[in-house]
Short mmCIF file of C-alpha atoms in Angstrom, two decimals:
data_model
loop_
_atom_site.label_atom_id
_atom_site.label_comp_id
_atom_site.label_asym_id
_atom_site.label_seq_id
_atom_site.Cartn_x
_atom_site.Cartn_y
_atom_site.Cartn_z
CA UNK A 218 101.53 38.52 38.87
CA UNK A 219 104.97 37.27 37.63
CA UNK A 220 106.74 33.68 37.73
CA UNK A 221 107.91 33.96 41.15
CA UNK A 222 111.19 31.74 39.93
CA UNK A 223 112.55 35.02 38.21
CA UNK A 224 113.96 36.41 41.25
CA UNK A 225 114.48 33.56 43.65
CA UNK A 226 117.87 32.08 43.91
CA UNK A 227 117.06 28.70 42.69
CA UNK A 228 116.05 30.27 39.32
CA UNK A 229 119.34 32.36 39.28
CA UNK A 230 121.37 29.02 39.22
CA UNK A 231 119.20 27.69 36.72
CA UNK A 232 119.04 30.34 34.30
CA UNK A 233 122.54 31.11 34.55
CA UNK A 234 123.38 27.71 32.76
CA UNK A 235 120.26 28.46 30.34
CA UNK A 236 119.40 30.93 28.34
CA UNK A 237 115.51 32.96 29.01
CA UNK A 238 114.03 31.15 26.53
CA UNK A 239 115.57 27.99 26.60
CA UNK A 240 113.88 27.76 29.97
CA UNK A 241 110.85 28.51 28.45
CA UNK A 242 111.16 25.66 25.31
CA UNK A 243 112.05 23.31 27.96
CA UNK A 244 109.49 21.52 29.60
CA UNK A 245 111.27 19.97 31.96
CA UNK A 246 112.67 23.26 32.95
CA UNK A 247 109.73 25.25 33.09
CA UNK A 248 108.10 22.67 34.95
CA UNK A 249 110.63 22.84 37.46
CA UNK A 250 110.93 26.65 37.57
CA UNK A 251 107.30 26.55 38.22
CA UNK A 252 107.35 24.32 41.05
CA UNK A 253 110.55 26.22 42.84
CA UNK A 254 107.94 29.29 44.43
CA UNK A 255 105.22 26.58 45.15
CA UNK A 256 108.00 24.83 47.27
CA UNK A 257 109.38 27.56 49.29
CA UNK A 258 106.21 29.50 49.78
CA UNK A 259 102.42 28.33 50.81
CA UNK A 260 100.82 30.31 47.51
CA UNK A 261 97.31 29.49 46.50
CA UNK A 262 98.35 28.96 42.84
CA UNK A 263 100.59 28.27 40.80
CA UNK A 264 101.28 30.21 36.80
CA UNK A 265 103.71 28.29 34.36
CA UNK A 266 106.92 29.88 33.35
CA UNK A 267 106.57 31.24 29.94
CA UNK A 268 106.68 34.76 28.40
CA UNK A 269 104.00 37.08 26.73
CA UNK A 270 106.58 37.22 23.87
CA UNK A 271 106.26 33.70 22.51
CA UNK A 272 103.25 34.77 20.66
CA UNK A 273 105.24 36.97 18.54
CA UNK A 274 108.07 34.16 18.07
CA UNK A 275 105.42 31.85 17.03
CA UNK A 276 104.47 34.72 14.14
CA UNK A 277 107.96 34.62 12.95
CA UNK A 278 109.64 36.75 15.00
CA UNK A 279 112.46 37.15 16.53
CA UNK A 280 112.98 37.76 20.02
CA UNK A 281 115.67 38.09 22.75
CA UNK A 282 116.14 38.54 26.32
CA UNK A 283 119.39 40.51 27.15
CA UNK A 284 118.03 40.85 30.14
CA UNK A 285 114.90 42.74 28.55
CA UNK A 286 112.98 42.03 25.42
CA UNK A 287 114.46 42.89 21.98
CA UNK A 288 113.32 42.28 18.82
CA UNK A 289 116.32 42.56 16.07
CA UNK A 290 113.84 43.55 13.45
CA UNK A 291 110.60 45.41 14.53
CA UNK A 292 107.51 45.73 12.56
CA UNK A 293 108.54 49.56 10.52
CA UNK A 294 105.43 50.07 8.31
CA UNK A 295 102.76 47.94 7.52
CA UNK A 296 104.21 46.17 4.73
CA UNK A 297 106.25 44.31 7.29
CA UNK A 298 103.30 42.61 8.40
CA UNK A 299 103.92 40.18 5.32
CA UNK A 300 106.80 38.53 6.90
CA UNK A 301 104.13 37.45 9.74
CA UNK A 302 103.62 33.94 9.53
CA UNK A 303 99.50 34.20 9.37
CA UNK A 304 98.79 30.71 9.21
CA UNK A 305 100.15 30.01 12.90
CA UNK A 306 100.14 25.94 14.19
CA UNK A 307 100.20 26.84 17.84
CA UNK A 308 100.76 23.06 18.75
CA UNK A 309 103.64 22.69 16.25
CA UNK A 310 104.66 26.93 17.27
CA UNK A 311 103.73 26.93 21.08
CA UNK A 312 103.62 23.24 21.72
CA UNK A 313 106.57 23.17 24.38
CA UNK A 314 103.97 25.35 26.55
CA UNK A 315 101.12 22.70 26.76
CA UNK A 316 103.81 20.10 27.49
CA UNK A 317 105.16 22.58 30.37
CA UNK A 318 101.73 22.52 31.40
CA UNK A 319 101.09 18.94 31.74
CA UNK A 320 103.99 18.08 32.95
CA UNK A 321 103.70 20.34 35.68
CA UNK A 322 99.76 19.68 36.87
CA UNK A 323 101.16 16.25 37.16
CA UNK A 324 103.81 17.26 39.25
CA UNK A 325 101.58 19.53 41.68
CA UNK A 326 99.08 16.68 41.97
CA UNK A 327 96.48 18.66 42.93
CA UNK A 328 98.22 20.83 45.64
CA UNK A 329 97.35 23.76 44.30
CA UNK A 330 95.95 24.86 40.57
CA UNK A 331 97.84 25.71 37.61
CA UNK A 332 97.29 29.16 36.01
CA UNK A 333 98.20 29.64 32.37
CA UNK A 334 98.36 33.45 30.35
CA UNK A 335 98.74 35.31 27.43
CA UNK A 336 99.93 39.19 26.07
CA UNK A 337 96.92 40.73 24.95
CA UNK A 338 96.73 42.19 21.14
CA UNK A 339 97.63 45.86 22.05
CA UNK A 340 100.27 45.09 24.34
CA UNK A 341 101.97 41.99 21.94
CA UNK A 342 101.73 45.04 19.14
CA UNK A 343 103.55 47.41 21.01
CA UNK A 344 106.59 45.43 21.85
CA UNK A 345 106.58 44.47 17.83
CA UNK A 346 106.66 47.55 16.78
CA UNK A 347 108.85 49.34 19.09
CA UNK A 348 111.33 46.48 19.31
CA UNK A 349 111.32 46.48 23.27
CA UNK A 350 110.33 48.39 26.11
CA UNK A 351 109.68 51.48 25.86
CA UNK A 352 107.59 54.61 28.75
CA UNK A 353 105.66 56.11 25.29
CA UNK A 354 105.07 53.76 22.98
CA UNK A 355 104.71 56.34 20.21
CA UNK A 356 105.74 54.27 17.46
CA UNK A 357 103.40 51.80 18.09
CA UNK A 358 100.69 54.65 19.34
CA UNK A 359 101.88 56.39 15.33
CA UNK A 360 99.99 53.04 13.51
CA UNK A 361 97.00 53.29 15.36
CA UNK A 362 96.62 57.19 14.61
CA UNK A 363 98.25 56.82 10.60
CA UNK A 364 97.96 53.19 9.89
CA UNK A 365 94.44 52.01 11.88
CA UNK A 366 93.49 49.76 9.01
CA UNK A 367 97.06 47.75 9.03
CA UNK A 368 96.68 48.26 12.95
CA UNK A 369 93.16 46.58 13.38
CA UNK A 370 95.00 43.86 10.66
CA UNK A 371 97.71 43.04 13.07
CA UNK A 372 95.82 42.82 16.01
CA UNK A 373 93.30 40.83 14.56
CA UNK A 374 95.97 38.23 13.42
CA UNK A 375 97.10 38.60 17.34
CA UNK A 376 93.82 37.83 18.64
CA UNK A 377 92.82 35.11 16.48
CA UNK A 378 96.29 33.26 17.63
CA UNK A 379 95.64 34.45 21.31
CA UNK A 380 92.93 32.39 21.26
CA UNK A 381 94.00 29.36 19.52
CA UNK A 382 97.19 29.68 22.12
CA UNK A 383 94.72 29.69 25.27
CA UNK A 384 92.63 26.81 24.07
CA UNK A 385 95.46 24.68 23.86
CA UNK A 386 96.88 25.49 27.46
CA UNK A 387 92.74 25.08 28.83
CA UNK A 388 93.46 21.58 26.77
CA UNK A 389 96.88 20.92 28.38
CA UNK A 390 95.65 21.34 31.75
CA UNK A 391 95.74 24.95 32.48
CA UNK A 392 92.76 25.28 35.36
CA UNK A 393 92.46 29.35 35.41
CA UNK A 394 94.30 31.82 32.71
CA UNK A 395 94.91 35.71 32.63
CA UNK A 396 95.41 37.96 29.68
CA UNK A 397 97.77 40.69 30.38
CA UNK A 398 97.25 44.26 28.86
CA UNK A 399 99.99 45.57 30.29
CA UNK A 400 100.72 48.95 27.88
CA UNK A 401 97.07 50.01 29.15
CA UNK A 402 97.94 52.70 30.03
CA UNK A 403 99.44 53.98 27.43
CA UNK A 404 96.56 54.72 25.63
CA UNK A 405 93.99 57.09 26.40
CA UNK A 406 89.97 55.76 26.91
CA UNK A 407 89.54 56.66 23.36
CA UNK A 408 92.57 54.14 21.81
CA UNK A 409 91.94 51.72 24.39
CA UNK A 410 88.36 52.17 23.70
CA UNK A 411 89.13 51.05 19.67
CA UNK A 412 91.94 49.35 19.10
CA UNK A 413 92.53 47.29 22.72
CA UNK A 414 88.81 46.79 24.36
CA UNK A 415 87.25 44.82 21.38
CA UNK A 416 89.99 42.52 20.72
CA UNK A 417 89.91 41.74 24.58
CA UNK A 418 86.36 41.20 24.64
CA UNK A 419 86.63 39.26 21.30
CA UNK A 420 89.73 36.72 22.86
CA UNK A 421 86.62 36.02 26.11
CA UNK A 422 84.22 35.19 24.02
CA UNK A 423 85.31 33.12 20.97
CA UNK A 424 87.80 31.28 23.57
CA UNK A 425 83.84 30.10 25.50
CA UNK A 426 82.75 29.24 21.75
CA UNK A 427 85.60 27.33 21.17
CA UNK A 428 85.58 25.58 24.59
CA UNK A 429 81.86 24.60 23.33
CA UNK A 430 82.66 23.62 20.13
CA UNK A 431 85.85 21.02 21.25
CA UNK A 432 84.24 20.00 24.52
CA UNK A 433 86.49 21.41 26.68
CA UNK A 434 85.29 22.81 30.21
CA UNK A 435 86.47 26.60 29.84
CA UNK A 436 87.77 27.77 32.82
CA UNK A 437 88.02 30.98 34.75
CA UNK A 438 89.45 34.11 33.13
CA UNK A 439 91.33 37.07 34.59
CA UNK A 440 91.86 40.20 32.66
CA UNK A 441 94.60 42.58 34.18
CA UNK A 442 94.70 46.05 32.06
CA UNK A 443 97.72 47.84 33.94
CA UNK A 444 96.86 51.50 34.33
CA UNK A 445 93.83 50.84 32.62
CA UNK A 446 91.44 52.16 35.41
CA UNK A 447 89.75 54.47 33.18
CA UNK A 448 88.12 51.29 31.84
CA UNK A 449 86.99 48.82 34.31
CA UNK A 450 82.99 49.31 34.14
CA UNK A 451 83.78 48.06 30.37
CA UNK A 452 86.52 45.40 31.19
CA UNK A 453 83.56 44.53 33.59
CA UNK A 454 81.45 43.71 30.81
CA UNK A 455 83.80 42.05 29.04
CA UNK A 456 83.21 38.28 29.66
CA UNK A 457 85.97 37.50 32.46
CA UNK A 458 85.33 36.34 35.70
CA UNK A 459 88.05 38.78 37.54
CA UNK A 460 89.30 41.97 36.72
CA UNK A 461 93.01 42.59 37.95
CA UNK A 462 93.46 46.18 39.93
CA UNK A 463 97.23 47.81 39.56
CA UNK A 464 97.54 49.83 42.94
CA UNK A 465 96.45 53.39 41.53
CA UNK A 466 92.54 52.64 42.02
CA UNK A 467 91.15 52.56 45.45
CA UNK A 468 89.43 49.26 46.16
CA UNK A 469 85.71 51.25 46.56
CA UNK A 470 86.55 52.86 43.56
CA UNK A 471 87.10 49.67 41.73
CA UNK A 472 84.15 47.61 43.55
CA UNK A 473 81.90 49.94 42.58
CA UNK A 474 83.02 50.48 38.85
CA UNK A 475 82.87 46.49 38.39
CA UNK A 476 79.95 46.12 40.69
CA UNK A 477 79.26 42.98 42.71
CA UNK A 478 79.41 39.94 40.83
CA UNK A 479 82.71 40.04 39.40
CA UNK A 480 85.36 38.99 41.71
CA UNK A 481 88.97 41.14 41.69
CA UNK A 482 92.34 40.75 41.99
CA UNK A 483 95.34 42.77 43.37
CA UNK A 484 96.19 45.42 44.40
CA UNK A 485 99.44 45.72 46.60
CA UNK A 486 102.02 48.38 45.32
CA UNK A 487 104.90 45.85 44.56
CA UNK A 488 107.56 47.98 46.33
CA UNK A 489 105.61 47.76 49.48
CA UNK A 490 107.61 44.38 49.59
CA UNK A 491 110.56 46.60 50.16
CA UNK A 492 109.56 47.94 53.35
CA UNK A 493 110.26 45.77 57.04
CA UNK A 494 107.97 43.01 57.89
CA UNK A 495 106.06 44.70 60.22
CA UNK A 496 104.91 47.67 57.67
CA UNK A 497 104.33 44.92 54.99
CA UNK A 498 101.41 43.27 57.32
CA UNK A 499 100.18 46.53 57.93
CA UNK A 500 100.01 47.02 54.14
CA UNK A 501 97.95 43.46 53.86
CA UNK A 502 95.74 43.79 56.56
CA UNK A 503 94.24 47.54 55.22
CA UNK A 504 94.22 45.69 51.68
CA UNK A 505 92.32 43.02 52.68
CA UNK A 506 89.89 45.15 55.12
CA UNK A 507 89.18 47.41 51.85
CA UNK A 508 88.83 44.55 50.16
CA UNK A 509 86.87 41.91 51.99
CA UNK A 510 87.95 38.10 51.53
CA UNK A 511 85.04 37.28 49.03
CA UNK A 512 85.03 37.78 45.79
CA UNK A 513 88.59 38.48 45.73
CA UNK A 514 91.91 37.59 44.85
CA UNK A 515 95.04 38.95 47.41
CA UNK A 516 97.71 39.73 44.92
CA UNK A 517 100.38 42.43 44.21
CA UNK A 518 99.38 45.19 41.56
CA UNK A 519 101.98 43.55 39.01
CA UNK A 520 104.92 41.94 38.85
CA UNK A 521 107.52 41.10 41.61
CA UNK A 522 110.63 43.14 41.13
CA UNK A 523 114.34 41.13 40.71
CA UNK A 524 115.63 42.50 43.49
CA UNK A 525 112.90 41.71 46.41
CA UNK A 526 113.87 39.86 49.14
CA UNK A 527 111.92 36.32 49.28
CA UNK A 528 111.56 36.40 52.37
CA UNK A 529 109.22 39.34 52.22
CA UNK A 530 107.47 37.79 49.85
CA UNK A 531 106.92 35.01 52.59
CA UNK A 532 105.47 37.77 55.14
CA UNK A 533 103.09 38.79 52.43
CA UNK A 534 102.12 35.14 51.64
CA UNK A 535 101.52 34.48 54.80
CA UNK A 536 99.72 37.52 56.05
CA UNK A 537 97.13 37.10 53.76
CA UNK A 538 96.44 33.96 55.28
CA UNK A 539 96.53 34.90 58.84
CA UNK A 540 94.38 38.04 58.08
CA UNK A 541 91.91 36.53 55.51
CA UNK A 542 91.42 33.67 58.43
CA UNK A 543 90.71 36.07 61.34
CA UNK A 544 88.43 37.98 59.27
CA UNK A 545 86.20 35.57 58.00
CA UNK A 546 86.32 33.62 61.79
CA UNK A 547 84.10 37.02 62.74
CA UNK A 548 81.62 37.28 59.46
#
């Protein structure tokens, strides 16, 4: 649910000579950052090192890290939206990504498969407009109740690079990919309902259409709406094979909102890492008995905090094999 390298030691040496982003350009770097979690713990998958935010780079923005996201001029009003660079060349933009990406499903040769990802419209929005993070989003929440024309404008723009971004990584080698709506929940079922759900659906299926029309194989597609519970019988519906769950659903709740032929991922409370060994296997094994081992994905509920211990990381790793094992030994 995030690059594991952010918070292991290995990536603390290497970003400490290298700036957030320069990690990110490099594709030697990424690559290597990638493969540093894959190395130390027996994970299923693997998700290149990138950020949501070089989508709105690519546009023309600009964008630090110090440590979180800032963006030294945010989109004010919609006028703004003409400094956008519409006409986006995601291999000349966004290029350094695909190279990340086949330089590392070289390097894994075959061990395990390479995920790639993308910000979703809303979410990319939000962080243009309110120039970082932010717990209400109301400037950003202000052009979709004031400005929904120049809204529905920018997140088209969003969605039609999205898409263009994805194909490439699918080209590049990516063998699964996830769109993250992570300001979900910031919206109520009616926003989310107008200005998120059709661009999500929209990014699904052109992305198959475009897979057609190249000849590319598409691949497997996760959608993870954080918070976004309120919405999963449409996410459902939305043409992605897995729905991600943040840990405020129950897993019946969830199985029976998405029904039984889409598979889902999550939902561990990430602090749970935080607690002893013992009580972290406790919190797997009731997961995975809630969830059942098919048609799902063992995962935390979002990102791995800075601060976590790897080696509890390990414990969870490695009771979801040991449990997922015993429990499919007696079906």
């Amino acid at each position: 649910m995030r690059q594991a390298g952010r918070y292991l030691p290995e990536y603390m040496q290497i970003s400490s000579k290298n700036g957030f982003f320069s990690i990110c350009r490099s594709p030697e770097l990424a690559c290597e950052v990638t493969l540093q979690p894959i190395r130390r713990f027996n994970l299923d998958a693997a998700i290149i090192f990138s950020d949501i935010l070089v989508i709105p780079q690519a546009l023309g923005m600009q964008v630090d890290m110090i440590p979180g996201p800032s963006f030294p001029e945010p989109l004010c009003t919609p006028a703004d939206l003409e400094k956008l660079n519409k006409n986006v060349d995601v291999n000349k933009e966004l290029g350094y990504v695909f190279q990340a990406i086949t330089k590392t499903r070289h390097a894994l040769e075959g061990k395990v498969p390479l995920i790639g990802f993308s910000g979703a419209p809303w979410t990319l929005m939000s962080y243009m407009i309110e120039g970082g993070s932010t717990t209400t989003h109301s400037k950003a929440k202000r052009w979709l109740y004031t400005e929904p024309e120049a809204s529905h404008q920018l997140l088209q723009l969003l969605a039609d690079v999205i898409v263009d971004y994805l194909l490439g990584q699918i080209k590049a080698g990516a063998q699964l990919l996830q769109l993250f709506e992570s300001h979900a929940g910031a919206l109520g079922p009616g926003l989310f309902s107008k200005f998120a759900l059709p661009y999500i659906r929209q990014i699904s299926y052109k992305l198959k259409e475009r897979c057609s029309e190249s000849g590319v194989t598409p691949v497997p597609f996760i959608i993870f709406a954080k918070d976004g519970h309120f919405a999963l019988e449409e996410l459902s519906g939305s043409g992605y094979e897995v729905v991600g769950l943040d840990w405020t659903i129950r897993p019946t709740n969830a199985r029976n909102k998405v029904g039984a032929s889409i598979s889902l991922q999550g939902n561990l409370d990430p602090c749970a890492l935080y607690a002893p060994p013992e009580e972290i296997k406790r919190h797997v094994k009731e997961m995975l008995q809630k969830f059942g081992t098919q048609k799902y994905i063992a995962n935390l509920g979002h990102g791995i905090y800075r601060d976590m211990n790897p080696d509890h990381l390990e414990v969870f790793v490695n009771a979801v094999h040991t449990y997922s094992e015993e429990m499919n030994a007696t079906q």
